[in-house]
PDB file of C-alpha atoms in Angstrom:
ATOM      1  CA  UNK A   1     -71.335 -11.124 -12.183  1.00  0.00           C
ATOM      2  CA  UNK A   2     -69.991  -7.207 -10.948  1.00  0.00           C
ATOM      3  CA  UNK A   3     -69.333  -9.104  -7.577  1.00  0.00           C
ATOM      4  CA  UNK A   4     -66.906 -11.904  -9.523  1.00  0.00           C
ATOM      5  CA  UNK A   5     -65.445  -8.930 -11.656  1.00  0.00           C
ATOM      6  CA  UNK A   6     -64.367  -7.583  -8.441  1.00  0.00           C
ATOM      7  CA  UNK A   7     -63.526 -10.177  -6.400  1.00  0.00           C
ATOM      8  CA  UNK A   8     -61.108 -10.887  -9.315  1.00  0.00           C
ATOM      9  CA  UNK A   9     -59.884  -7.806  -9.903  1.00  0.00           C
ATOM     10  CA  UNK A  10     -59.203  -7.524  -5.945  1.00  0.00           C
ATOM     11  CA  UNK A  11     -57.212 -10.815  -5.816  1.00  0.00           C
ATOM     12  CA  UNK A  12     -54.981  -9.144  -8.501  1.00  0.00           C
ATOM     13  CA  UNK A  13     -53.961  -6.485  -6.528  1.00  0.00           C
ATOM     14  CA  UNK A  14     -53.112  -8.242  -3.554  1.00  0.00           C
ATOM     15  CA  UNK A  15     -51.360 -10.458  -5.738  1.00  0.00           C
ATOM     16  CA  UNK A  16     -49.582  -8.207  -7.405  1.00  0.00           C
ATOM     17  CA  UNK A  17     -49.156  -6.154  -3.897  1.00  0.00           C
ATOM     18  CA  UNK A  18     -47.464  -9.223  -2.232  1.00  0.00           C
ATOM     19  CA  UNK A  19     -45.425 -10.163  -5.445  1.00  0.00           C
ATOM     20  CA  UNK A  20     -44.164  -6.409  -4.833  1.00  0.00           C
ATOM     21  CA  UNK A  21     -42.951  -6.920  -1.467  1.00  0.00           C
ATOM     22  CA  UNK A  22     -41.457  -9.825  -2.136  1.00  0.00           C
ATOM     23  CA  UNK A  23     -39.270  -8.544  -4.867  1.00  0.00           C
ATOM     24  CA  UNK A  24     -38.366  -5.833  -2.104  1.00  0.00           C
ATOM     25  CA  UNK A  25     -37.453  -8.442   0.507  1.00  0.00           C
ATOM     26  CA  UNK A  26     -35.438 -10.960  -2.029  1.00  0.00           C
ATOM     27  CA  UNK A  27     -33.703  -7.568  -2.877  1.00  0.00           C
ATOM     28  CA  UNK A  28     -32.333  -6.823   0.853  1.00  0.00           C
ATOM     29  CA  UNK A  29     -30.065  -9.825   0.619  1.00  0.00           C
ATOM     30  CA  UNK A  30     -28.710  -9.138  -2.920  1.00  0.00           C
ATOM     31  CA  UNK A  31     -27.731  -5.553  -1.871  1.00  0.00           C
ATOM     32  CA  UNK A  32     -26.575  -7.066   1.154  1.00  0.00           C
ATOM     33  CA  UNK A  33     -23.852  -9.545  -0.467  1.00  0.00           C
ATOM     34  CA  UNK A  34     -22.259  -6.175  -1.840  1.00  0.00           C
ATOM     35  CA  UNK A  35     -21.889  -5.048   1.761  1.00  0.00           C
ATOM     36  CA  UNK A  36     -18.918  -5.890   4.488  1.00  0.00           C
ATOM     37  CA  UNK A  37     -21.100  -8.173   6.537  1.00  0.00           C
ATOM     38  CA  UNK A  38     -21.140 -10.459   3.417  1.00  0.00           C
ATOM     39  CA  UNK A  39     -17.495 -10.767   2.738  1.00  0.00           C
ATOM     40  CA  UNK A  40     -15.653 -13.724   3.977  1.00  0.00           C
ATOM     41  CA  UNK A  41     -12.755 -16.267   3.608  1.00  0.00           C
ATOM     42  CA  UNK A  42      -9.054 -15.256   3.105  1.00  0.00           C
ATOM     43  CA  UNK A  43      -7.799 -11.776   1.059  1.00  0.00           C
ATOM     44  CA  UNK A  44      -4.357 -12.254   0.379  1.00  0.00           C
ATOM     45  CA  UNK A  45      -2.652  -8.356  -0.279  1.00  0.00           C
ATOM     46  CA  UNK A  46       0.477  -8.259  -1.693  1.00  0.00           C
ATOM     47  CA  UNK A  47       2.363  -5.043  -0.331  1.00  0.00           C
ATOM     48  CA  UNK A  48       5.074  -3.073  -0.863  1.00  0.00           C
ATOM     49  CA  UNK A  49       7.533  -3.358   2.555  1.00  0.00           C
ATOM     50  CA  UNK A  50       7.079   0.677   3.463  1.00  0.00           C
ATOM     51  CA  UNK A  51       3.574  -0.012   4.476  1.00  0.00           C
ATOM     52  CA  UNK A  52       4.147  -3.001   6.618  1.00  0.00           C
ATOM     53  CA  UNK A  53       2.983  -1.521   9.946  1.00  0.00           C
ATOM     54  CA  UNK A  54       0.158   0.196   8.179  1.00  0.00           C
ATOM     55  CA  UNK A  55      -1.372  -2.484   6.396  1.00  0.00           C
ATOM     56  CA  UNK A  56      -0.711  -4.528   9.309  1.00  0.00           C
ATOM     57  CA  UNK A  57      -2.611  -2.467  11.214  1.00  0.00           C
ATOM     58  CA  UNK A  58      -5.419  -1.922   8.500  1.00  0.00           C
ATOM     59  CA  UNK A  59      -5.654  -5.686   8.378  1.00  0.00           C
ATOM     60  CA  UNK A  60      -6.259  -6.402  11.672  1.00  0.00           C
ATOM     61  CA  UNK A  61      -8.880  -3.941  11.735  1.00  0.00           C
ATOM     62  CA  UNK A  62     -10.470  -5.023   8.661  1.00  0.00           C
ATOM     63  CA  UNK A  63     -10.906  -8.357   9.980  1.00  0.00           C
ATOM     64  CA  UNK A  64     -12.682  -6.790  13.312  1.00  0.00           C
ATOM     65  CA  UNK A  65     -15.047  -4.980  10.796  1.00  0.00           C
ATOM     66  CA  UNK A  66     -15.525  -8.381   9.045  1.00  0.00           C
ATOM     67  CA  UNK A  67     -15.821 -11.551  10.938  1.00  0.00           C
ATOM     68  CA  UNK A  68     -14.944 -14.616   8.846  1.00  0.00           C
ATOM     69  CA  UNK A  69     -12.459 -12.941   6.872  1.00  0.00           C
ATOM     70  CA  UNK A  70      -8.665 -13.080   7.042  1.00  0.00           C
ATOM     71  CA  UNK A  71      -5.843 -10.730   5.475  1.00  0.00           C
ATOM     72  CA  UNK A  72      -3.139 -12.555   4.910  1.00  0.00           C
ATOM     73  CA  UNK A  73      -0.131 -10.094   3.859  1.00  0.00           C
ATOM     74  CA  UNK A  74       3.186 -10.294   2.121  1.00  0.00           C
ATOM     75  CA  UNK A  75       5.074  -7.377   2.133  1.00  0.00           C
ATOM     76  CA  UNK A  76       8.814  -7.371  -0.141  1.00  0.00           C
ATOM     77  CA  UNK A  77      10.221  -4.654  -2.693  1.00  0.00           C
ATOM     78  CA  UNK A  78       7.326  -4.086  -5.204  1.00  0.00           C
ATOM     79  CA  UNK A  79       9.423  -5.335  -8.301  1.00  0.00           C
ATOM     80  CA  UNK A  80       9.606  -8.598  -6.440  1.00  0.00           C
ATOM     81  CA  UNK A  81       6.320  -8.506  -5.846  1.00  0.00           C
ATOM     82  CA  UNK A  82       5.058  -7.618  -9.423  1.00  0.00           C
ATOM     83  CA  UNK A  83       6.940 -10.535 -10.742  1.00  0.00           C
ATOM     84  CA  UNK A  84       5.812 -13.058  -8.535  1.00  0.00           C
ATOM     85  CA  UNK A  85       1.962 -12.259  -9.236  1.00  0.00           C
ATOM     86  CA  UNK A  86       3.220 -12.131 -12.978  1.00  0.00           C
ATOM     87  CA  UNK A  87       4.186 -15.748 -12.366  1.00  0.00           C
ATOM     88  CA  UNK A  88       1.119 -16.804 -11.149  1.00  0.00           C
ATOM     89  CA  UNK A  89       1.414 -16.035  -7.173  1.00  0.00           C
ATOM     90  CA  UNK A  90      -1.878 -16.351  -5.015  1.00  0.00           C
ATOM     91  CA  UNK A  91      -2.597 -12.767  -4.461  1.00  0.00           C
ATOM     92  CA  UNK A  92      -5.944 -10.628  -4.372  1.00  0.00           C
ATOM     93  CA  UNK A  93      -4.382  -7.301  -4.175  1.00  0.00           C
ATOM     94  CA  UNK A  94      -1.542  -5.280  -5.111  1.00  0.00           C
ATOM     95  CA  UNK A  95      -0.150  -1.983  -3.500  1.00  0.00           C
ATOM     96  CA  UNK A  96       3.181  -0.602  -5.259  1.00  0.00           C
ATOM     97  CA  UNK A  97       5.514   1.763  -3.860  1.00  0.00           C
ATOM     98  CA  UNK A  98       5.441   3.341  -7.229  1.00  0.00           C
ATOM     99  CA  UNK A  99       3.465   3.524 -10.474  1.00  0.00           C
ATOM    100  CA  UNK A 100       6.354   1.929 -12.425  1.00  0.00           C
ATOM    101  CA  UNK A 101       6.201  -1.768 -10.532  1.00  0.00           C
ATOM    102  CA  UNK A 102       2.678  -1.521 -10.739  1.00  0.00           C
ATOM    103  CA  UNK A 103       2.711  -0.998 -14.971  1.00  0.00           C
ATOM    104  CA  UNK A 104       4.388  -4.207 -14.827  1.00  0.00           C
ATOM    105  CA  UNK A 105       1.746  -6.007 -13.752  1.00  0.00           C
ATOM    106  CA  UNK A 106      -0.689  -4.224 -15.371  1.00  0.00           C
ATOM    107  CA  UNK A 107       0.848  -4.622 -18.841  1.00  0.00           C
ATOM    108  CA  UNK A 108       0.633  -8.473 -18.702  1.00  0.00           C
ATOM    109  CA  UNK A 109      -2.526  -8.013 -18.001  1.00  0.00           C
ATOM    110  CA  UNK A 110      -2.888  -9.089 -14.266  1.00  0.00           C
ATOM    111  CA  UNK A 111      -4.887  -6.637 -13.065  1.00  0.00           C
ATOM    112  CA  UNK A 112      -8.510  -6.187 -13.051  1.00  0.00           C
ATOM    113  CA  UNK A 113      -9.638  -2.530 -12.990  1.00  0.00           C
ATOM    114  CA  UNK A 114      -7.355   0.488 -13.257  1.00  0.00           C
ATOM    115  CA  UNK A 115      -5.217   1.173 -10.279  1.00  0.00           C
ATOM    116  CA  UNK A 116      -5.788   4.324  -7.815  1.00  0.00           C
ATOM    117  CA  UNK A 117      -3.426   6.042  -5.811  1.00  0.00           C
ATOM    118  CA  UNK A 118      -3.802   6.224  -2.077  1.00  0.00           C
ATOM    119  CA  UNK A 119      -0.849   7.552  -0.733  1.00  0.00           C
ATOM    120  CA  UNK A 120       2.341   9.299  -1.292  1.00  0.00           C
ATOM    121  CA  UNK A 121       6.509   8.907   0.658  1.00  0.00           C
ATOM    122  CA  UNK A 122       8.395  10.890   0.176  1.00  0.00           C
ATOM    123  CA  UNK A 123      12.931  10.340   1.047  1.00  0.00           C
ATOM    124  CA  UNK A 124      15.065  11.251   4.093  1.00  0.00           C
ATOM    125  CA  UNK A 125      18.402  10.433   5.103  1.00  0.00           C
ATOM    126  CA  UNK A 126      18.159   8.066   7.881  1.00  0.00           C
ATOM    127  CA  UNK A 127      21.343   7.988  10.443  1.00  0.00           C
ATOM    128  CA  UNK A 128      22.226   7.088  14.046  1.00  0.00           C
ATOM    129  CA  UNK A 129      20.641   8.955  16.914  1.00  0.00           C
ATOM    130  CA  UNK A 130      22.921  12.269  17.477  1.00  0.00           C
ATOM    131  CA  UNK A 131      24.306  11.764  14.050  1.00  0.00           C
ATOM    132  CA  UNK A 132      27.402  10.908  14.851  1.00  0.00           C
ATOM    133  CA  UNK A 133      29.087  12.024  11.161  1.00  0.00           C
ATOM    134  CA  UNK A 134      27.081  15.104  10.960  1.00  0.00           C
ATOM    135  CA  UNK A 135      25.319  14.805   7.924  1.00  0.00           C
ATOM    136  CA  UNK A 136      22.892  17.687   6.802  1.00  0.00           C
ATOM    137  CA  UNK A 137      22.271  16.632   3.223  1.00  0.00           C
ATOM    138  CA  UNK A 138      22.949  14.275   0.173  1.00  0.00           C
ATOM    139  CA  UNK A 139      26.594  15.768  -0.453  1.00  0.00           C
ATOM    140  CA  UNK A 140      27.783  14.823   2.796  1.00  0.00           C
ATOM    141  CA  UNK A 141      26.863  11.353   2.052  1.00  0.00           C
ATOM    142  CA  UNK A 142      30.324  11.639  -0.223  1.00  0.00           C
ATOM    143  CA  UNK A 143      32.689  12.080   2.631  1.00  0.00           C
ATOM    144  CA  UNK A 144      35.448  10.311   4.120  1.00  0.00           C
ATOM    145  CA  UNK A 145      34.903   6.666   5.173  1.00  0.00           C
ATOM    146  CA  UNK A 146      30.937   7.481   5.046  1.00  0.00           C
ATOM    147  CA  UNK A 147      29.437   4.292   4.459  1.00  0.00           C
ATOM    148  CA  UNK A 148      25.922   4.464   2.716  1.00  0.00           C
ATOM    149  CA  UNK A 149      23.049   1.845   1.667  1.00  0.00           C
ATOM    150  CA  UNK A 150      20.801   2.318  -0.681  1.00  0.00           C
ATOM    151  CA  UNK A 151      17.818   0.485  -2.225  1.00  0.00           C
ATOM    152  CA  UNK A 152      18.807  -1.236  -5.507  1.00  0.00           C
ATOM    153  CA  UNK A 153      17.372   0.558  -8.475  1.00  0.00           C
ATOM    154  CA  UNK A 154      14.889  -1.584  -9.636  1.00  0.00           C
ATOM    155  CA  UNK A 155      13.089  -1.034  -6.462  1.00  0.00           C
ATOM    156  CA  UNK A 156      11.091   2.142  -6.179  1.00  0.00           C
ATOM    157  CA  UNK A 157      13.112   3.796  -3.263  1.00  0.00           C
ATOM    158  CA  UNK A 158      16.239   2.993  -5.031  1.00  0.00           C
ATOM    159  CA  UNK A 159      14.641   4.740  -8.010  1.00  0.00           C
ATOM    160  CA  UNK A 160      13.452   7.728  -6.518  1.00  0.00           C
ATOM    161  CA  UNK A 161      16.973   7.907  -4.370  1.00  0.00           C
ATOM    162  CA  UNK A 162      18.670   7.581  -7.930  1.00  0.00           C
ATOM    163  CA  UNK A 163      16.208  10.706  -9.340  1.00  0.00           C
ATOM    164  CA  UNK A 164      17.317  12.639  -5.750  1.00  0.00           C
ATOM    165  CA  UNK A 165      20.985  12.328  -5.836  1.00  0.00           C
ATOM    166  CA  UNK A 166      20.604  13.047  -9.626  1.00  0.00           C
ATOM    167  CA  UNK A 167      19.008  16.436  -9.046  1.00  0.00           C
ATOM    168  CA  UNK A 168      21.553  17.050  -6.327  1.00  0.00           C
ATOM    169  CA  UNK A 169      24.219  16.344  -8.648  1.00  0.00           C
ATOM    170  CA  UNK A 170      25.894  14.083  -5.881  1.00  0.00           C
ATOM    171  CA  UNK A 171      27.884  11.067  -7.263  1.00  0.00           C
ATOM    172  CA  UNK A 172      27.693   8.275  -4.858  1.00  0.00           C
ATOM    173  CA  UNK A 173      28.820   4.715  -4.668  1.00  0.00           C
ATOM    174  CA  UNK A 174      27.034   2.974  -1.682  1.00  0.00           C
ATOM    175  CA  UNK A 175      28.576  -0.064   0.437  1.00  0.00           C
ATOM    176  CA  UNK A 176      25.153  -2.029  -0.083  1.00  0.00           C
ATOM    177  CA  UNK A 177      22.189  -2.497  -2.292  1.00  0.00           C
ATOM    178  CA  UNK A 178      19.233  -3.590  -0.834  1.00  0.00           C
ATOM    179  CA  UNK A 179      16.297  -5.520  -2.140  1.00  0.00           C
ATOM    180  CA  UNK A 180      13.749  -2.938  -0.239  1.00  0.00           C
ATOM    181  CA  UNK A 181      13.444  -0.258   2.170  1.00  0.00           C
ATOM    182  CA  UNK A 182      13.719  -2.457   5.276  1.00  0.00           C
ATOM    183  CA  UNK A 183      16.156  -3.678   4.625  1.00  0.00           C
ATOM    184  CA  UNK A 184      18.158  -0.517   3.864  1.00  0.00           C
ATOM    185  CA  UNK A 185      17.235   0.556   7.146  1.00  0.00           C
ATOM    186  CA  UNK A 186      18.535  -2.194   9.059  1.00  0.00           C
ATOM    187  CA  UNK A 187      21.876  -1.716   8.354  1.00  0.00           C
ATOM    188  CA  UNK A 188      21.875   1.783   9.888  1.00  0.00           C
ATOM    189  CA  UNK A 189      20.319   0.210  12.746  1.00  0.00           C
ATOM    190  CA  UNK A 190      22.506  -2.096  13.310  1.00  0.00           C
ATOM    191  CA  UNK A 191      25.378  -0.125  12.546  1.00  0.00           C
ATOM    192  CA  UNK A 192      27.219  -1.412   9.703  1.00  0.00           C
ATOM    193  CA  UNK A 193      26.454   1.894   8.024  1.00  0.00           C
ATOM    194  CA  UNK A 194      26.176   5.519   8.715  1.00  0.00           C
ATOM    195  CA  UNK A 195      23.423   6.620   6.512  1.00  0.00           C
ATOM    196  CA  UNK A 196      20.913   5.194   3.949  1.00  0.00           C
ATOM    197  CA  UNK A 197      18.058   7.015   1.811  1.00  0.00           C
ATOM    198  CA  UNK A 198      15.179   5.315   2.957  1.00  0.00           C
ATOM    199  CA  UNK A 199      11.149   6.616   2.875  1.00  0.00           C
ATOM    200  CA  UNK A 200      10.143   8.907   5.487  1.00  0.00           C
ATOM    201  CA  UNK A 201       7.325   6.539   7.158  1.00  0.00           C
ATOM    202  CA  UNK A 202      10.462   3.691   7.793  1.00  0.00           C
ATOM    203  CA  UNK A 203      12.386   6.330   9.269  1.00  0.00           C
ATOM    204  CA  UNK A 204       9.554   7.499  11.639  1.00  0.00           C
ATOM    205  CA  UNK A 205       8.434   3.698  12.666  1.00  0.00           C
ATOM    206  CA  UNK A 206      11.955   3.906  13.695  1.00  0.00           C
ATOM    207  CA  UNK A 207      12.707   6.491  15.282  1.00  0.00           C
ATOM    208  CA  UNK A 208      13.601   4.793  18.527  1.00  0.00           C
ATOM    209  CA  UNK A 209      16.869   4.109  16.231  1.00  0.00           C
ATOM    210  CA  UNK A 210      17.438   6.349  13.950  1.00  0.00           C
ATOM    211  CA  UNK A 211      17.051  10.016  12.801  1.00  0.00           C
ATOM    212  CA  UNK A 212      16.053  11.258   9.756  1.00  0.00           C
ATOM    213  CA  UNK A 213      17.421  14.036   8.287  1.00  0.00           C
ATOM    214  CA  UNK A 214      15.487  15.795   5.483  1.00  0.00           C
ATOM    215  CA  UNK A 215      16.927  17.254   2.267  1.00  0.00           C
ATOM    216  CA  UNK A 216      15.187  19.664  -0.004  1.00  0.00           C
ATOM    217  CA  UNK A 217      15.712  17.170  -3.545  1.00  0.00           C
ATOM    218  CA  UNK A 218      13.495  14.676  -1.865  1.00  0.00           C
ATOM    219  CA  UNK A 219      11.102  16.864  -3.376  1.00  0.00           C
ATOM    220  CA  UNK A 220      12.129  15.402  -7.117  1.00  0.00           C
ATOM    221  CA  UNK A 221      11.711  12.027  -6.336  1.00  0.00           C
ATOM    222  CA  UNK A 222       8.109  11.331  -4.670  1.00  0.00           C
ATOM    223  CA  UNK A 223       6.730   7.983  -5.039  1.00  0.00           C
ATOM    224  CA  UNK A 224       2.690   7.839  -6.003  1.00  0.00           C
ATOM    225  CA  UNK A 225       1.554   4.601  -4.115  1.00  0.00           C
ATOM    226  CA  UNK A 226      -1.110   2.591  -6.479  1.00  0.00           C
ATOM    227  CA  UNK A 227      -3.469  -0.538  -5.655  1.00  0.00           C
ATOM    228  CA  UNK A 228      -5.740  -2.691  -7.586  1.00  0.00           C
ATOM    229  CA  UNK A 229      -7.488  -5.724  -7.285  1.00  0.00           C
ATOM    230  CA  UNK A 230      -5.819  -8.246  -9.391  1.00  0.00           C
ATOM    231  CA  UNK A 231      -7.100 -10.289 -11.871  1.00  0.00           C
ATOM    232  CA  UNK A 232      -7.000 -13.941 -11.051  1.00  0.00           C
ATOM    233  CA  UNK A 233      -8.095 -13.181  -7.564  1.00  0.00           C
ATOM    234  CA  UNK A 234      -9.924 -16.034  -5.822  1.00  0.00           C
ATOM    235  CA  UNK A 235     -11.306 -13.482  -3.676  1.00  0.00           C
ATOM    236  CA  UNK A 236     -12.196 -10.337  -5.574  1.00  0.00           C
ATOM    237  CA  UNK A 237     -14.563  -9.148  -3.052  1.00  0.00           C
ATOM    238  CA  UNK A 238     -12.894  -8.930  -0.501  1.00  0.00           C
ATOM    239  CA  UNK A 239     -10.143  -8.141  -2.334  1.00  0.00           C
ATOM    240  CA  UNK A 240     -12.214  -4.919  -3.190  1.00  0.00           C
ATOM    241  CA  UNK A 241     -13.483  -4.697   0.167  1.00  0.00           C
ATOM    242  CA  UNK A 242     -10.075  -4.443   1.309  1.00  0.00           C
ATOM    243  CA  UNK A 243      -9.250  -1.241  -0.845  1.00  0.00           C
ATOM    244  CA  UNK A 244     -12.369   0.283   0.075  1.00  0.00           C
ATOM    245  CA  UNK A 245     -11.385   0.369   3.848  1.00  0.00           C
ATOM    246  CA  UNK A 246      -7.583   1.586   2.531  1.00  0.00           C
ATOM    247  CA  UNK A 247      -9.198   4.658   0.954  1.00  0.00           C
ATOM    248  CA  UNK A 248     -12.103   5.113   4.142  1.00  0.00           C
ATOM    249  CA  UNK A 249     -11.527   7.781   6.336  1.00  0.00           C
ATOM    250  CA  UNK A 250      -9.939   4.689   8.789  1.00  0.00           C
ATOM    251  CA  UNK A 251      -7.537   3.805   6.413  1.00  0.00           C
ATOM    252  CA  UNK A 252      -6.380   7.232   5.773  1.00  0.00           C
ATOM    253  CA  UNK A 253      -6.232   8.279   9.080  1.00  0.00           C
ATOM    254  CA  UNK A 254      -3.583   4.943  10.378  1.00  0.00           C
ATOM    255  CA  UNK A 255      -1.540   6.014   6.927  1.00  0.00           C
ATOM    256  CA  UNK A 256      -1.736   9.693   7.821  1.00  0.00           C
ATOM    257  CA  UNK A 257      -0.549   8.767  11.056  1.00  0.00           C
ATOM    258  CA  UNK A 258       2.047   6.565   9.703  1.00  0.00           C
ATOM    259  CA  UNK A 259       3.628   9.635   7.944  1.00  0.00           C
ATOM    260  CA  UNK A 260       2.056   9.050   4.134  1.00  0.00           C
ATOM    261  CA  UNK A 261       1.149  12.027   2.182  1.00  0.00           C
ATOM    262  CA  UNK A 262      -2.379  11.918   0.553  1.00  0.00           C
ATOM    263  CA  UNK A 263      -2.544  11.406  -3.075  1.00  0.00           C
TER     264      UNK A 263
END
């Protein structure tokens, strides 16, 4: 009868010993869908159009670090942006050029999670290479037959030029509004304007073109850069995944490189 009793009471423990480590092993995989080898398919990011090399970039390495994934990216002015993910757009992600466009979407309720802030830009003056009129600082954008472009207000460099030229107490009536900072920058580029107020990152992806000129009331108008996952995402992993290797020490090092500030 002792032999049963322990014969019994042995099979228990190596049952209960192997039911153990099997809970360990069916755990590995679980932990392992929450890692980057387990996230797949197609992240669409919508992005504001100052970090268009960077997220490009960032993509393409994201997708090395993740086989089966693709980043699909649309980059525009982040009002445009906000409202087309408002109106139901396909998008996973959303990274503002400013906390304002971001409130937007996160007041209708479109975003899932609280947005952080990964980067900062900060405003120059970009002009021609050799400056041809000269110009040192925002009241020179006033002179003479000075044709400037700036980014239309509801955009967040046309904000934060409005908040510089305000502290500078410069008056100015540019040639142009843009819809975002490319496209500001294109028309110094190609000449049909002398200067535009554009982010300092553009200016320096540019600089084959242009020069930029820095002005101390930049300093007034420094766009926080936020980004969320949103919430109708069909992919919210890798949506996720996708900020997490924006804020890894990659990330920041191709945005520090690009000219951002940190947070």
């Amino acid at each position: 009868m002792k032999l049963k009793l322990a014969a019994a009471g042995l099979t228990a423990v190596l049952a209960f010993g192997l039911a153990g480590c099997g809970d360990k092993e069916a755990g590995t995989p679980a932990a392992g869908a929450n890692s980057g080898s387990a996230v797949t398919g197609t992240v669409n990011v919508f992005a504001a159009a100052s970090l268009t090399e960077s997220f490009t970039t960032l993509g393409k390495r994201f997708e090395a670090a993740h086989q089966g994934t693709t980043v699909k990216l649309n980059f525009a002015g982040s009002s445009a942006l906000a409202t087309q993910i408002n109106q139901g757009a396909p998008a996973d992600v959303f990274a503002s050029a400013a906390p304002k466009n971001m409130a937007t979407v996160t007041d209708a309720g479109n975003a899932a999670g609280t947005p952080t802030t990964f980067v900062k830009n900060q405003l120059v003056i970009a002009v021609a290479k050799g400056n041809p009129k000269k110009i040192a600082g925002l009241a020179d954008l006033t002179g003479a037959g000075t044709k400037v472009a700036l980014c239309a207000e509801a955009v967040p460099c046309g904000a934060a030029a409005k908040t510089a030229l305000d502290a500078a107490g410069v008056k100015l009536t540019p040639v142009t509004l843009e819809q975002d900072v490319k496209a500001a920058l294109a028309k110094v580029k190609l000449g049909e304007v002398d200067a535009a107020l554009v982010y300092r990152t553009d200016a320096k992806v540019s600089s084959a073109d242009v020069e930029a000129i820095e002005f101390p009331e930049s300093d007034k108008a420094i766009n926080e850069y936020p980004i969320v996952v949103l919430k109708n995402a069909a992919n919210a992993a890798g949506g996720q995944a996708f900020i997490d290797y924006v804020l890894s020490a990659d990330g920041k090092a191709v945005l520090t490189e690009a000219g951002f500030q940190a947070p």
